Amino acid sequence: MSLSLHGTLQRGAFTANVQLEVAAGETLALVGPNGAGKSSCVATLAGLLPLAAGELRLGDTVLDAPAAAAAEATFVPPEQRHVGYLPQEPLLFPHLSVRDNVAFGLRARGAAAAEARRTAEAWLARVGLAEHGDRKPRQLSGGEQQRVALARALASEPRYLLLDEPLAAVDASARLQLRQLLLQHLAAFAGPRVVVTHDPVDAFVLGDRIAVLERGAVVQVGTAAELGRAPRTQYVADLVGLNFLRGTVHDSVFTVAAGPQVVVASTIEGPAIATVHPRALSLFRERPSGSPRNVWQATVAGIEATPNGRRVRLGAPLSLCAEVTAAAVADLALAPGAVVWVALKATEVQVAPA
């Protein structure tokens, strides 16, 4: 059964209008800058924040629908939604053993003690903590505590899953292993699942699709490849690691809102957005010869290390980032303030209607 949210969220002075659809067996990664409304969205899906207007539905069951003109209000409380919730902090009961923490949800739903214990032990084995059942949460590492929280969320056989920044509180040494564990268990879960994250790697690895929330509205939804082909906002472009320009195209010339122009290989006319991969920008200390249609001078504004090399931030007339090797930085004597020539082929500029 699918999970659908079409409604208005109200928290204090903040208002969001959210449209989300998550299919059974699908993981939707919800990303966005701070203050975009991600936490409010999760609270609404969990039943902790009632909708101000609209409808939240799981399959044919309405979970939340404020009263309309001729209908009664519907609100299913959190404890009756059968939702598996994994928060940023594990929030384990410190006085209970690891086993009893996992069994807690089952016992709350009426399972017999022996049955809940067997189920908890089975789930601890699935998350690699079979030998830790008698320990208290304080005796575990942060990554191990989050594994316990995952087991607790899944042990009660929820109808849908909510994971709110599940890797944010885990140290770097445990992050990769826990991400793979999450991926494994998400793939085995038949219901809809929503993962909230600020980390693009987590979003791309865990999410079948990605929903981008900005200023209280979903601005784009798609796979990582779809977002990369045509990002709709600067934030989305930054998320997928692309340079982003907004302007107008006429006769294969893209004019940026600030004034500079770039020749493009596109027949689109009118308002448009353009994206350029950082590796498509070539840097030289002298004006290059050859076929690039776009050649200009720029000042190096900064240089940052990346896993694959160095990212060079360029100043006016176009504030773009180029990706080069560490050897290229040394060969070109690149440093903040250095003046370089930039070359860009028209075919490397991806253009889409705005």
Short mmCIF file of C-alpha atoms in Angstrom, two decimals:
data_model
loop_
_atom_site.label_atom_id
_atom_site.label_comp_id
_atom_site.label_asym_id
_atom_site.label_seq_id
_atom_site.Cartn_x
_atom_site.Cartn_y
_atom_site.Cartn_z
CA MET A 1 0.00 0.00 0.00
CA SER A 2 1.24 3.48 -0.83
CA LEU A 3 1.69 6.44 1.49
CA SER A 4 0.42 9.80 0.26
CA LEU A 5 0.55 13.24 1.82
CA HIS A 6 -1.23 16.16 0.19
CA GLY A 7 -1.76 18.96 2.61
CA THR A 8 -0.77 21.98 4.62
CA LEU A 9 1.52 21.70 7.64
CA GLN A 10 1.43 24.42 10.29
CA ARG A 11 3.97 24.75 13.09
CA GLY A 12 3.97 28.14 14.78
CA ALA A 13 4.54 30.78 12.13
CA PHE A 14 5.89 28.20 9.66
CA THR A 15 3.60 26.88 6.92
CA ALA A 16 4.40 24.19 4.36
CA ASN A 17 2.37 22.82 1.47
CA VAL A 18 3.61 19.30 0.79
CA GLN A 19 2.74 16.81 -1.93
CA LEU A 20 4.39 13.39 -1.48
CA GLU A 21 3.68 9.92 -2.83
CA VAL A 22 5.63 6.85 -1.69
CA ALA A 23 4.85 3.47 -3.24
CA ALA A 24 4.92 0.16 -1.41
CA GLY A 25 8.47 -1.17 -1.41
CA GLU A 26 9.91 2.24 -2.30
CA THR A 27 12.31 4.43 -0.31
CA LEU A 28 11.81 8.17 -0.71
CA ALA A 29 14.71 10.30 0.52
CA LEU A 30 13.51 13.71 1.72
CA VAL A 31 16.23 16.36 1.56
CA GLY A 32 16.38 20.12 1.89
CA PRO A 33 18.19 22.99 3.61
CA ASN A 34 17.67 23.85 7.27
CA GLY A 35 14.23 25.35 7.85
CA ALA A 36 12.73 23.80 4.71
CA GLY A 37 10.13 21.82 6.67
CA LYS A 38 11.65 18.33 6.81
CA SER A 39 11.10 17.89 10.55
CA SER A 40 7.51 19.11 10.29
CA CYS A 41 6.89 16.67 7.47
CA VAL A 42 8.22 13.72 9.49
CA ALA A 43 6.19 14.80 12.52
CA THR A 44 3.05 14.85 10.37
CA LEU A 45 3.76 11.42 8.86
CA ALA A 46 4.35 10.02 12.36
CA GLY A 47 1.18 11.57 13.76
CA LEU A 48 2.98 13.99 16.07
CA LEU A 49 1.82 17.07 14.14
CA PRO A 50 -1.77 17.08 12.81
CA LEU A 51 -2.40 18.45 9.35
CA ALA A 52 -3.80 21.96 9.10
CA ALA A 53 -5.53 21.01 5.83
CA GLY A 54 -5.47 18.23 3.27
CA GLU A 55 -5.09 14.49 3.70
CA LEU A 56 -2.59 11.83 4.78
CA ARG A 57 -3.46 8.35 3.54
CA LEU A 58 -1.91 4.89 3.81
CA GLY A 59 -3.44 2.77 1.09
CA ASP A 60 -7.21 3.06 1.53
CA THR A 61 -6.90 4.20 5.15
CA VAL A 62 -7.11 7.91 5.95
CA LEU A 63 -4.68 8.68 8.78
CA ASP A 64 -5.23 12.43 8.99
CA ALA A 65 -7.82 14.70 7.39
CA PRO A 66 -8.99 17.88 9.12
CA ALA A 67 -12.69 18.62 8.94
CA ALA A 68 -13.84 19.97 5.59
CA ALA A 69 -17.08 21.77 4.92
CA ALA A 70 -19.23 18.64 4.89
CA ALA A 71 -17.06 15.94 6.42
CA GLU A 72 -15.89 14.89 9.85
CA ALA A 73 -12.26 15.22 10.84
CA THR A 74 -10.17 12.03 10.88
CA PHE A 75 -7.03 11.60 12.95
CA VAL A 76 -5.40 8.28 13.78
CA PRO A 77 -3.11 8.72 16.81
CA PRO A 78 0.56 7.69 16.48
CA GLU A 79 0.26 4.53 18.56
CA GLN A 80 -2.46 3.20 16.23
CA ARG A 81 -0.66 3.86 12.94
CA HIS A 82 1.77 0.92 13.17
CA VAL A 83 4.61 3.14 12.00
CA GLY A 84 8.26 2.20 12.45
CA TYR A 85 10.16 5.31 13.52
CA LEU A 86 13.95 5.63 13.67
CA PRO A 87 14.99 9.07 14.98
CA GLN A 88 18.35 10.78 14.73
CA GLU A 89 19.12 9.87 18.34
CA PRO A 90 18.37 6.22 19.24
CA LEU A 91 16.30 7.23 22.32
CA LEU A 92 16.72 3.82 23.93
CA PHE A 93 15.40 3.25 27.44
CA PRO A 94 18.55 3.40 29.61
CA HIS A 95 17.14 1.19 32.39
CA LEU A 96 16.16 -1.66 30.02
CA SER A 97 18.42 -4.23 28.45
CA VAL A 98 19.07 -4.12 24.73
CA ARG A 99 16.76 -7.11 24.28
CA ASP A 100 13.95 -5.47 26.25
CA ASN A 101 14.35 -2.26 24.26
CA VAL A 102 13.75 -4.17 21.03
CA ALA A 103 10.84 -6.07 22.57
CA PHE A 104 9.19 -2.94 23.98
CA GLY A 105 7.01 -2.16 20.97
CA LEU A 106 5.83 -5.75 20.73
CA ARG A 107 4.90 -5.85 24.41
CA ALA A 108 3.07 -2.52 24.06
CA ARG A 109 0.95 -4.07 21.32
CA GLY A 110 0.00 -7.03 23.49
CA ALA A 111 2.55 -9.69 22.57
CA ALA A 112 3.37 -12.28 25.23
CA ALA A 113 6.72 -11.85 26.97
CA ALA A 114 8.25 -15.06 25.59
CA GLU A 115 7.13 -14.27 22.04
CA ALA A 116 8.44 -10.69 22.25
CA ARG A 117 11.76 -11.98 23.61
CA ARG A 118 12.19 -14.49 20.77
CA THR A 119 11.38 -11.86 18.16
CA ALA A 120 13.77 -9.36 19.75
CA GLU A 121 16.59 -11.90 19.81
CA ALA A 122 15.99 -12.74 16.15
CA TRP A 123 16.17 -9.06 15.19
CA LEU A 124 19.31 -8.49 17.23
CA ALA A 125 20.90 -11.32 15.27
CA ARG A 126 19.82 -9.68 12.00
CA VAL A 127 21.55 -6.42 12.91
CA GLY A 128 24.69 -8.17 14.13
CA LEU A 129 24.13 -7.77 17.87
CA ALA A 130 23.12 -11.29 18.90
CA GLU A 131 25.61 -11.33 21.78
CA HIS A 132 24.56 -7.95 23.19
CA GLY A 133 21.00 -8.66 24.36
CA ASP A 134 21.78 -8.51 28.09
CA ARG A 135 23.72 -5.25 27.91
CA LYS A 136 22.39 -1.81 28.73
CA PRO A 137 22.40 0.89 26.01
CA ARG A 138 25.21 2.84 27.73
CA GLN A 139 27.51 -0.16 27.16
CA LEU A 140 27.15 0.14 23.37
CA SER A 141 28.75 2.48 20.86
CA GLY A 142 26.65 5.06 19.03
CA GLY A 143 26.51 2.89 15.92
CA GLU A 144 25.45 -0.14 17.94
CA GLN A 145 22.73 1.85 19.69
CA GLN A 146 21.36 2.91 16.32
CA ARG A 147 21.31 -0.75 15.24
CA VAL A 148 19.22 -1.53 18.31
CA ALA A 149 16.86 1.33 17.43
CA LEU A 150 16.54 -0.07 13.89
CA ALA A 151 15.76 -3.54 15.24
CA ARG A 152 13.15 -2.03 17.59
CA ALA A 153 11.52 -0.15 14.69
CA LEU A 154 11.30 -3.25 12.50
CA ALA A 155 10.51 -5.89 15.12
CA SER A 156 6.89 -4.81 15.53
CA GLU A 157 6.21 -5.31 11.79
CA PRO A 158 5.17 -1.71 10.99
CA ARG A 159 3.11 -0.79 7.94
CA TYR A 160 5.48 2.03 6.96
CA LEU A 161 8.89 3.31 8.04
CA LEU A 162 10.17 6.79 8.93
CA LEU A 163 13.91 7.33 9.34
CA ASP A 164 14.82 10.83 10.51
CA GLU A 165 18.54 11.55 9.94
CA PRO A 166 19.40 7.94 10.95
CA LEU A 167 23.15 8.39 10.36
CA ALA A 168 23.64 11.91 11.70
CA ALA A 169 24.64 10.84 15.22
CA VAL A 170 26.96 8.03 14.09
CA ASP A 171 30.71 8.54 13.90
CA ALA A 172 32.50 8.23 10.57
CA SER A 173 33.98 4.81 11.36
CA ALA A 174 30.52 3.24 11.77
CA ARG A 175 28.68 5.29 9.16
CA LEU A 176 29.52 3.23 6.07
CA GLN A 177 28.68 -0.08 7.74
CA LEU A 178 25.41 1.21 9.18
CA ARG A 179 24.41 2.74 5.83
CA GLN A 180 24.84 -0.66 4.17
CA LEU A 181 22.82 -2.29 6.95
CA LEU A 182 20.03 0.24 6.47
CA LEU A 183 20.08 -0.34 2.73
CA GLN A 184 19.78 -4.09 3.27
CA HIS A 185 16.80 -3.84 5.63
CA LEU A 186 15.03 -1.13 3.65
CA ALA A 187 15.20 -3.34 0.56
CA ALA A 188 13.61 -6.20 2.52
CA PHE A 189 10.76 -4.08 3.89
CA ALA A 190 7.59 -4.33 1.80
CA GLY A 191 5.91 -1.11 2.88
CA PRO A 192 6.63 2.53 1.97
CA ARG A 193 9.59 4.14 3.69
CA VAL A 194 10.75 7.74 4.06
CA VAL A 195 14.33 8.70 4.92
CA VAL A 196 15.08 12.30 5.93
CA THR A 197 18.70 13.33 5.48
CA HIS A 198 20.89 16.35 4.82
CA ASP A 199 23.68 14.20 3.36
CA PRO A 200 23.51 13.75 -0.45
CA VAL A 201 25.44 10.46 -0.25
CA ASP A 202 22.87 9.02 2.15
CA ALA A 203 20.06 10.27 -0.09
CA PHE A 204 21.56 8.79 -3.26
CA VAL A 205 22.46 5.44 -1.66
CA LEU A 206 19.29 4.87 0.37
CA GLY A 207 16.65 6.56 -1.77
CA ASP A 208 14.95 5.03 -4.80
CA ARG A 209 13.70 8.56 -5.45
CA ILE A 210 14.62 11.89 -3.89
CA ALA A 211 12.17 14.64 -2.92
CA VAL A 212 13.68 18.10 -2.44
CA LEU A 213 11.92 20.37 0.02
CA GLU A 214 12.67 24.11 -0.04
CA ARG A 215 10.87 26.92 1.80
CA GLY A 216 7.97 24.66 2.70
CA ALA A 217 7.34 23.21 -0.77
CA VAL A 218 8.50 20.18 -2.75
CA VAL A 219 10.42 21.71 -5.67
CA GLN A 220 11.55 18.51 -7.40
CA VAL A 221 11.14 14.74 -7.14
CA GLY A 222 13.06 12.11 -9.09
CA THR A 223 15.90 9.66 -9.14
CA ALA A 224 19.45 10.90 -8.63
CA ALA A 225 20.00 10.65 -12.39
CA GLU A 226 16.84 12.64 -13.13
CA LEU A 227 17.83 15.38 -10.70
CA GLY A 228 21.30 15.48 -12.21
CA ARG A 229 20.00 15.83 -15.76
CA ALA A 230 17.75 18.79 -15.01
CA PRO A 231 18.01 20.34 -11.52
CA ARG A 232 15.30 22.94 -10.98
CA THR A 233 16.98 25.07 -8.29
CA GLN A 234 20.42 26.07 -7.10
CA TYR A 235 20.06 23.81 -4.06
CA VAL A 236 19.31 20.77 -6.25
CA ALA A 237 22.30 21.56 -8.47
CA ASP A 238 24.54 21.83 -5.41
CA LEU A 239 23.12 18.55 -4.15
CA VAL A 240 24.18 16.70 -7.30
CA GLY A 241 27.45 18.62 -7.61
CA LEU A 242 26.64 20.73 -10.68
CA ASN A 243 27.09 24.38 -11.56
CA PHE A 244 23.73 26.09 -11.98
CA LEU A 245 22.79 29.12 -14.07
CA ARG A 246 19.45 30.79 -14.66
CA GLY A 247 18.79 33.02 -17.65
CA THR A 248 17.37 33.18 -21.17
CA VAL A 249 18.28 31.40 -24.41
CA HIS A 250 18.07 32.99 -27.85
CA ASP A 251 19.73 31.64 -31.02
CA SER A 252 21.83 29.16 -28.99
CA VAL A 253 23.20 31.90 -26.73
CA PHE A 254 22.45 31.57 -23.01
CA THR A 255 22.39 34.97 -21.30
CA VAL A 256 22.79 34.75 -17.55
CA ALA A 257 20.58 37.01 -15.48
CA ALA A 258 23.64 38.99 -14.38
CA GLY A 259 24.70 39.66 -17.98
CA PRO A 260 27.40 37.17 -19.14
CA GLN A 261 26.69 34.99 -22.16
CA VAL A 262 27.51 31.35 -22.94
CA VAL A 263 27.16 29.65 -26.32
CA VAL A 264 25.12 26.43 -25.98
CA ALA A 265 24.17 23.56 -28.27
CA SER A 266 20.43 23.87 -27.71
CA THR A 267 17.41 24.90 -29.75
CA ILE A 268 15.45 25.96 -26.66
CA GLU A 269 14.20 29.54 -26.72
CA GLY A 270 13.17 31.69 -23.77
CA PRO A 271 13.66 31.42 -20.00
CA ALA A 272 15.88 28.47 -19.13
CA ILE A 273 18.24 26.93 -16.63
CA ALA A 274 21.68 25.61 -17.51
CA THR A 275 23.92 23.17 -15.68
CA VAL A 276 27.61 22.49 -16.17
CA HIS A 277 29.56 19.64 -14.61
CA PRO A 278 32.69 20.95 -12.84
CA ARG A 279 34.84 18.54 -14.87
CA ALA A 280 33.60 20.14 -18.09
CA LEU A 281 35.50 23.35 -17.27
CA SER A 282 39.15 23.38 -18.44
CA LEU A 283 41.65 25.79 -16.90
CA PHE A 284 44.75 27.32 -18.53
CA ARG A 285 47.29 30.00 -17.63
CA GLU A 286 47.33 31.28 -21.24
CA ARG A 287 44.49 31.63 -23.72
CA PRO A 288 43.83 28.17 -25.20
CA SER A 289 43.58 27.40 -28.88
CA GLY A 290 41.19 24.86 -30.36
CA SER A 291 37.46 24.37 -30.64
CA PRO A 292 35.79 25.49 -27.34
CA ARG A 293 33.09 28.07 -28.13
CA ASN A 294 33.34 29.64 -24.70
CA VAL A 295 36.65 31.07 -23.49
CA TRP A 296 37.05 33.74 -20.81
CA GLN A 297 39.33 34.95 -18.04
CA ALA A 298 38.48 34.54 -14.36
CA THR A 299 40.08 34.94 -10.98
CA VAL A 300 40.49 31.95 -8.67
CA ALA A 301 38.32 32.63 -5.62
CA GLY A 302 39.27 29.52 -3.66
CA ILE A 303 40.45 25.92 -3.83
CA GLU A 304 38.92 23.02 -1.88
CA ALA A 305 40.00 19.39 -1.57
CA THR A 306 37.52 16.74 -2.74
CA PRO A 307 37.70 12.92 -2.67
CA ASN A 308 38.59 12.97 -6.38
CA GLY A 309 40.90 15.98 -6.60
CA ARG A 310 40.47 19.71 -6.15
CA ARG A 311 37.48 21.99 -6.71
CA VAL A 312 38.46 25.44 -7.94
CA ARG A 313 35.96 28.23 -7.31
CA LEU A 314 36.02 30.91 -9.99
CA GLY A 315 34.97 34.53 -9.67
CA ALA A 316 33.37 36.95 -12.15
CA PRO A 317 32.08 37.04 -14.80
CA LEU A 318 30.62 33.54 -14.05
CA SER A 319 30.78 32.16 -10.52
CA LEU A 320 31.39 28.52 -11.35
CA CYS A 321 33.38 25.61 -9.90
CA ALA A 322 35.89 23.57 -11.87
CA GLU A 323 37.11 20.14 -10.81
CA VAL A 324 40.75 19.34 -11.53
CA THR A 325 43.43 17.01 -10.23
CA ALA A 326 45.88 17.93 -7.49
CA ALA A 327 48.64 17.69 -10.10
CA ALA A 328 46.85 20.26 -12.27
CA VAL A 329 46.70 22.69 -9.35
CA ALA A 330 50.45 22.39 -8.96
CA ASP A 331 51.23 22.53 -12.71
CA LEU A 332 49.09 25.65 -13.21
CA ALA A 333 50.28 27.22 -9.94
CA LEU A 334 46.68 27.79 -8.96
CA ALA A 335 46.03 29.82 -5.81
CA PRO A 336 43.40 32.30 -4.64
CA GLY A 337 43.79 35.49 -6.64
CA ALA A 338 45.45 33.83 -9.66
CA VAL A 339 44.04 34.75 -13.08
CA VAL A 340 43.24 31.81 -15.36
CA TRP A 341 41.66 31.19 -18.73
CA VAL A 342 38.52 29.06 -18.69
CA ALA A 343 37.31 26.97 -21.64
CA LEU A 344 33.92 25.32 -21.98
CA LYS A 345 32.50 23.45 -24.95
CA ALA A 346 28.96 24.40 -25.97
CA THR A 347 27.96 20.73 -25.93
CA GLU A 348 28.88 20.47 -22.23
CA VAL A 349 26.17 22.96 -21.20
CA GLN A 350 22.91 21.18 -20.40
CA VAL A 351 19.88 23.45 -20.96
CA ALA A 352 16.27 22.96 -19.88
CA PRO A 353 13.24 25.28 -19.95
CA ALA A 354 12.78 27.22 -16.72
#
